[in-house]
C-alpha cells in the first residue's frame, strides 16, 4: 500500500507541476528565439550591407506574401502587420530607445548612447536588429496559417501508423524500440531545427515550402513512432 500511495502522490505532483513546466519551456523557447535572432542581426546581418539589404527585402516580401495566405483565425496580413508594429512598440518605444534617439532634452548617459548609435559603424547593426525584430513578429504571425496543414498531415500519420501497428501485432511482427526512439528524437529535433531556421534566417524563406517539409517529415516520423510502438500497452 505504501508503494501505491507513493506512486499516486508522485503522479499527482507531476500532474500539478506539468502546466508550469510547459509554460516555462515555452517561455525559455521564446526567449532563445528572440535573443538568438537579435544576436544574428546585430553581429552578422548588420556587418554586411548585402545581408542587411536582403533582410529588408525579405521583410517586405513576407508581408506581401502573407496577403495571399488563407485566413486562419483572421487575415494573415493584418495579423502580421499588427504583430510587427507591436513588436517594435514593445522592444523600442516602451523601453525608451526610440525616444532616446529623437528626444531633444536627454541626460548625458542617453546622449552618449545616442552618439554611439548614430555612428556610421553602429547604424547598420541597430537597423538590422530593428528589421529582424519585425521579421520575427511577421513570421510568428504566419505560423497560425500552418496549423491546418500540419493537423491534416498528423491526423493521416496517426491513423496510418495505428493501422500499421495493428497489422504488425496480428501478424506477429516484432516491436522495435530503436526505431521508435530514433523517430521520436529525430521528430523533436527536426521540428525544432526547422522552426529555428524559419525564425533566424535573415533572408527570404518560402513559407509554403517550410510548411510542406514540416508536414511531410513530421507525418512520416510520427507514423514510424506509432507503427513501432509497444506491441502491448
GROMACS .gro file of C-alpha atoms in nm:
model
  233
    1UNK     CA    1   0.000   0.000   0.000
    2UNK     CA    2   0.284   0.237   0.082
    3UNK     CA    3   0.426   0.186  -0.264
    4UNK     CA    4   0.092   0.255  -0.431
    5UNK     CA    5   0.043   0.567  -0.220
    6UNK     CA    6   0.389   0.698  -0.308
    7UNK     CA    7   0.328   0.632  -0.676
    8UNK     CA    8  -0.006   0.813  -0.661
    9UNK     CA    9   0.149   1.114  -0.484
   10UNK     CA   10   0.434   1.124  -0.735
   11UNK     CA   11   0.186   1.115  -1.025
   12UNK     CA   12  -0.026   1.385  -0.862
   13UNK     CA   13   0.276   1.613  -0.818
   14UNK     CA   14   0.372   1.558  -1.182
   15UNK     CA   15   0.017   1.638  -1.297
   16UNK     CA   16   0.009   1.960  -1.091
   17UNK     CA   17   0.354   2.079  -1.198
   18UNK     CA   18   0.318   1.982  -1.567
   19UNK     CA   19   0.144   2.309  -1.677
   20UNK     CA   20   0.419   2.514  -1.509
   21UNK     CA   21   0.690   2.308  -1.679
   22UNK     CA   22   0.520   2.357  -2.016
   23UNK     CA   23   0.484   2.732  -1.956
   24UNK     CA   24   0.849   2.758  -1.853
   25UNK     CA   25   0.959   2.560  -2.160
   26UNK     CA   26   0.757   2.787  -2.391
   27UNK     CA   27   0.890   3.099  -2.219
   28UNK     CA   28   1.252   2.985  -2.245
   29UNK     CA   29   1.194   2.887  -2.608
   30UNK     CA   30   1.057   3.230  -2.696
   31UNK     CA   31   1.347   3.399  -2.516
   32UNK     CA   32   1.602   3.185  -2.702
   33UNK     CA   33   1.438   3.260  -3.038
   34UNK     CA   34   1.424   3.637  -2.976
   35UNK     CA   35   1.774   3.668  -2.830
   36UNK     CA   36   1.923   3.440  -3.095
   37UNK     CA   37   1.770   3.645  -3.376
   38UNK     CA   38   1.891   3.970  -3.219
   39UNK     CA   39   2.246   3.834  -3.191
   40UNK     CA   40   2.242   3.716  -3.554
   41UNK     CA   41   2.118   4.055  -3.675
   42UNK     CA   42   2.350   4.257  -3.452
   43UNK     CA   43   2.674   4.077  -3.535
   44UNK     CA   44   2.613   3.912  -3.874
   45UNK     CA   45   2.337   4.082  -4.071
   46UNK     CA   46   2.436   4.433  -3.965
   47UNK     CA   47   2.801   4.382  -4.058
   48UNK     CA   48   2.725   4.303  -4.423
   49UNK     CA   49   2.543   4.559  -4.643
   50UNK     CA   50   2.424   4.283  -4.877
   51UNK     CA   51   2.276   4.083  -4.588
   52UNK     CA   52   2.109   4.395  -4.449
   53UNK     CA   53   1.955   4.470  -4.789
   54UNK     CA   54   1.839   4.108  -4.817
   55UNK     CA   55   1.679   4.131  -4.471
   56UNK     CA   56   1.490   4.446  -4.571
   57UNK     CA   57   1.372   4.282  -4.893
   58UNK     CA   58   1.269   3.967  -4.706
   59UNK     CA   59   1.058   4.166  -4.459
   60UNK     CA   60   0.873   4.347  -4.738
   61UNK     CA   61   0.830   4.028  -4.941
   62UNK     CA   62   0.691   3.826  -4.649
   63UNK     CA   63   0.440   4.096  -4.557
   64UNK     CA   64   0.322   4.097  -4.919
   65UNK     CA   65   0.321   3.716  -4.929
   66UNK     CA   66   0.104   3.699  -4.615
   67UNK     CA   67  -0.176   3.871  -4.810
   68UNK     CA   68  -0.212   3.556  -5.023
   69UNK     CA   69  -0.225   3.311  -4.732
   70UNK     CA   70  -0.560   3.157  -4.630
   71UNK     CA   71  -0.749   3.315  -4.343
   72UNK     CA   72  -0.697   3.112  -4.026
   73UNK     CA   73  -0.821   3.295  -3.719
   74UNK     CA   74  -0.829   3.621  -3.915
   75UNK     CA   75  -0.641   3.763  -4.211
   76UNK     CA   76  -0.273   3.670  -4.202
   77UNK     CA   77  -0.161   4.003  -4.350
   78UNK     CA   78  -0.345   4.208  -4.086
   79UNK     CA   79  -0.209   3.988  -3.808
   80UNK     CA   80   0.147   4.011  -3.946
   81UNK     CA   81   0.138   4.391  -3.965
   82UNK     CA   82  -0.019   4.421  -3.620
   83UNK     CA   83   0.239   4.192  -3.462
   84UNK     CA   84   0.526   4.375  -3.636
   85UNK     CA   85   0.406   4.711  -3.505
   86UNK     CA   86   0.351   4.566  -3.157
   87UNK     CA   87   0.698   4.408  -3.151
   88UNK     CA   88   0.859   4.739  -3.248
   89UNK     CA   89   0.649   4.921  -2.988
   90UNK     CA   90   0.745   4.686  -2.706
   91UNK     CA   91   1.112   4.647  -2.798
   92UNK     CA   92   1.198   5.008  -2.878
   93UNK     CA   93   0.924   5.252  -2.777
   94UNK     CA   94   0.829   5.117  -2.434
   95UNK     CA   95   1.195   5.063  -2.345
   96UNK     CA   96   1.269   5.428  -2.432
   97UNK     CA   97   1.527   5.351  -2.702
   98UNK     CA   98   1.321   5.515  -2.975
   99UNK     CA   99   1.262   5.827  -2.765
  100UNK     CA  100   1.630   5.848  -2.672
  101UNK     CA  101   1.722   5.871  -3.039
  102UNK     CA  102   1.491   6.165  -3.112
  103UNK     CA  103   1.425   6.347  -2.782
  104UNK     CA  104   1.585   6.697  -2.760
  105UNK     CA  105   1.644   6.706  -2.383
  106UNK     CA  106   1.808   6.390  -2.252
  107UNK     CA  107   2.064   6.301  -1.988
  108UNK     CA  108   2.438   6.274  -2.050
  109UNK     CA  109   2.417   5.893  -2.041
  110UNK     CA  110   2.138   5.899  -2.302
  111UNK     CA  111   2.339   6.144  -2.513
  112UNK     CA  112   2.635   5.905  -2.506
  113UNK     CA  113   2.402   5.620  -2.605
  114UNK     CA  114   2.268   5.831  -2.895
  115UNK     CA  115   2.616   5.920  -3.014
  116UNK     CA  116   2.709   5.553  -3.011
  117UNK     CA  117   2.405   5.453  -3.217
  118UNK     CA  118   2.447   5.745  -3.456
  119UNK     CA  119   2.795   5.643  -3.563
  120UNK     CA  120   2.837   5.511  -3.917
  121UNK     CA  121   2.969   5.185  -3.771
  122UNK     CA  122   2.674   5.121  -3.534
  123UNK     CA  123   2.382   5.233  -3.751
  124UNK     CA  124   2.365   4.924  -3.980
  125UNK     CA  125   2.380   4.692  -3.680
  126UNK     CA  126   2.092   4.857  -3.493
  127UNK     CA  127   1.896   4.888  -3.814
  128UNK     CA  128   1.940   4.514  -3.871
  129UNK     CA  129   1.816   4.439  -3.518
  130UNK     CA  130   1.503   4.651  -3.569
  131UNK     CA  131   1.430   4.487  -3.906
  132UNK     CA  132   1.495   4.144  -3.756
  133UNK     CA  133   1.255   4.207  -3.468
  134UNK     CA  134   0.975   4.295  -3.708
  135UNK     CA  135   1.058   3.999  -3.934
  136UNK     CA  136   1.043   3.770  -3.632
  137UNK     CA  137   0.696   3.902  -3.545
  138UNK     CA  138   0.571   3.865  -3.904
  139UNK     CA  139   0.694   3.505  -3.924
  140UNK     CA  140   0.540   3.422  -3.586
  141UNK     CA  141   0.208   3.561  -3.708
  142UNK     CA  142   0.224   3.333  -4.014
  143UNK     CA  143   0.267   3.017  -3.805
  144UNK     CA  144  -0.106   3.010  -3.733
  145UNK     CA  145  -0.175   2.962  -4.104
  146UNK     CA  146   0.041   2.647  -4.098
  147UNK     CA  147  -0.169   2.467  -3.836
  148UNK     CA  148  -0.449   2.321  -4.056
  149UNK     CA  149  -0.195   2.164  -4.293
  150UNK     CA  150   0.002   2.017  -4.003
  151UNK     CA  151  -0.318   1.894  -3.838
  152UNK     CA  152  -0.422   1.712  -4.157
  153UNK     CA  153  -0.077   1.557  -4.206
  154UNK     CA  154  -0.056   1.443  -3.844
  155UNK     CA  155  -0.412   1.305  -3.849
  156UNK     CA  156  -0.328   1.091  -4.154
  157UNK     CA  157   0.001   0.986  -3.990
  158UNK     CA  158  -0.174   0.885  -3.666
  159UNK     CA  159  -0.444   0.686  -3.848
  160UNK     CA  160  -0.198   0.512  -4.081
  161UNK     CA  161   0.051   0.448  -3.801
  162UNK     CA  162  -0.211   0.288  -3.576
  163UNK     CA  163  -0.330   0.069  -3.865
  164UNK     CA  164   0.030  -0.035  -3.936
  165UNK     CA  165   0.080  -0.113  -3.566
  166UNK     CA  166  -0.234  -0.326  -3.562
  167UNK     CA  167  -0.116  -0.518  -3.870
  168UNK     CA  168   0.224  -0.571  -3.704
  169UNK     CA  169   0.057  -0.707  -3.390
  170UNK     CA  170  -0.182  -0.951  -3.558
  171UNK     CA  171   0.086  -1.078  -3.796
  172UNK     CA  172   0.332  -1.142  -3.515
  173UNK     CA  173   0.572  -0.867  -3.614
  174UNK     CA  174   0.835  -0.758  -3.362
  175UNK     CA  175   0.835  -0.418  -3.196
  176UNK     CA  176   1.144  -0.202  -3.238
  177UNK     CA  177   1.225   0.036  -2.956
  178UNK     CA  178   1.531   0.154  -3.154
  179UNK     CA  179   1.324   0.275  -3.450
  180UNK     CA  180   1.059   0.418  -3.216
  181UNK     CA  181   1.304   0.622  -3.008
  182UNK     CA  182   1.510   0.735  -3.307
  183UNK     CA  183   1.194   0.853  -3.486
  184UNK     CA  184   1.076   1.031  -3.170
  185UNK     CA  185   1.402   1.215  -3.113
  186UNK     CA  186   1.451   1.294  -3.481
  187UNK     CA  187   1.094   1.426  -3.491
  188UNK     CA  188   1.154   1.664  -3.200
  189UNK     CA  189   1.498   1.774  -3.319
  190UNK     CA  190   1.387   1.815  -3.681
  191UNK     CA  191   1.085   2.032  -3.598
  192UNK     CA  192   1.295   2.242  -3.358
  193UNK     CA  193   1.573   2.300  -3.612
  194UNK     CA  194   1.327   2.384  -3.889
  195UNK     CA  195   1.149   2.639  -3.670
  196UNK     CA  196   1.481   2.789  -3.562
  197UNK     CA  197   1.587   2.822  -3.927
  198UNK     CA  198   1.250   2.980  -4.010
  199UNK     CA  199   1.280   3.238  -3.733
  200UNK     CA  200   1.655   3.302  -3.750
  201UNK     CA  201   1.733   3.307  -4.121
  202UNK     CA  202   1.773   3.677  -4.214
  203UNK     CA  203   1.692   3.631  -4.583
  204UNK     CA  204   1.372   3.522  -4.751
  205UNK     CA  205   1.232   3.175  -4.681
  206UNK     CA  206   0.941   3.020  -4.866
  207UNK     CA  207   0.663   2.975  -4.611
  208UNK     CA  208   0.477   2.717  -4.821
  209UNK     CA  209   0.795   2.509  -4.859
  210UNK     CA  210   0.865   2.521  -4.483
  211UNK     CA  211   0.507   2.410  -4.414
  212UNK     CA  212   0.528   2.128  -4.669
  213UNK     CA  213   0.862   1.997  -4.536
  214UNK     CA  214   0.740   2.008  -4.176
  215UNK     CA  215   0.410   1.835  -4.262
  216UNK     CA  216   0.570   1.556  -4.469
  217UNK     CA  217   0.874   1.492  -4.246
  218UNK     CA  218   0.673   1.523  -3.924
  219UNK     CA  219   0.400   1.295  -4.057
  220UNK     CA  220   0.645   1.024  -4.166
  221UNK     CA  221   0.831   1.027  -3.835
  222UNK     CA  222   0.508   1.026  -3.631
  223UNK     CA  223   0.383   0.729  -3.836
  224UNK     CA  224   0.707   0.541  -3.758
  225UNK     CA  225   0.667   0.619  -3.388
  226UNK     CA  226   0.316   0.474  -3.379
  227UNK     CA  227   0.395   0.181  -3.607
  228UNK     CA  228   0.683   0.058  -3.389
  229UNK     CA  229   0.528   0.148  -3.053
  230UNK     CA  230   0.498  -0.129  -2.794
  231UNK     CA  231   0.309  -0.432  -2.912
  232UNK     CA  232   0.105  -0.433  -2.591
  233UNK     CA  233   0.017  -0.131  -2.379
   0.00000   0.00000   0.00000
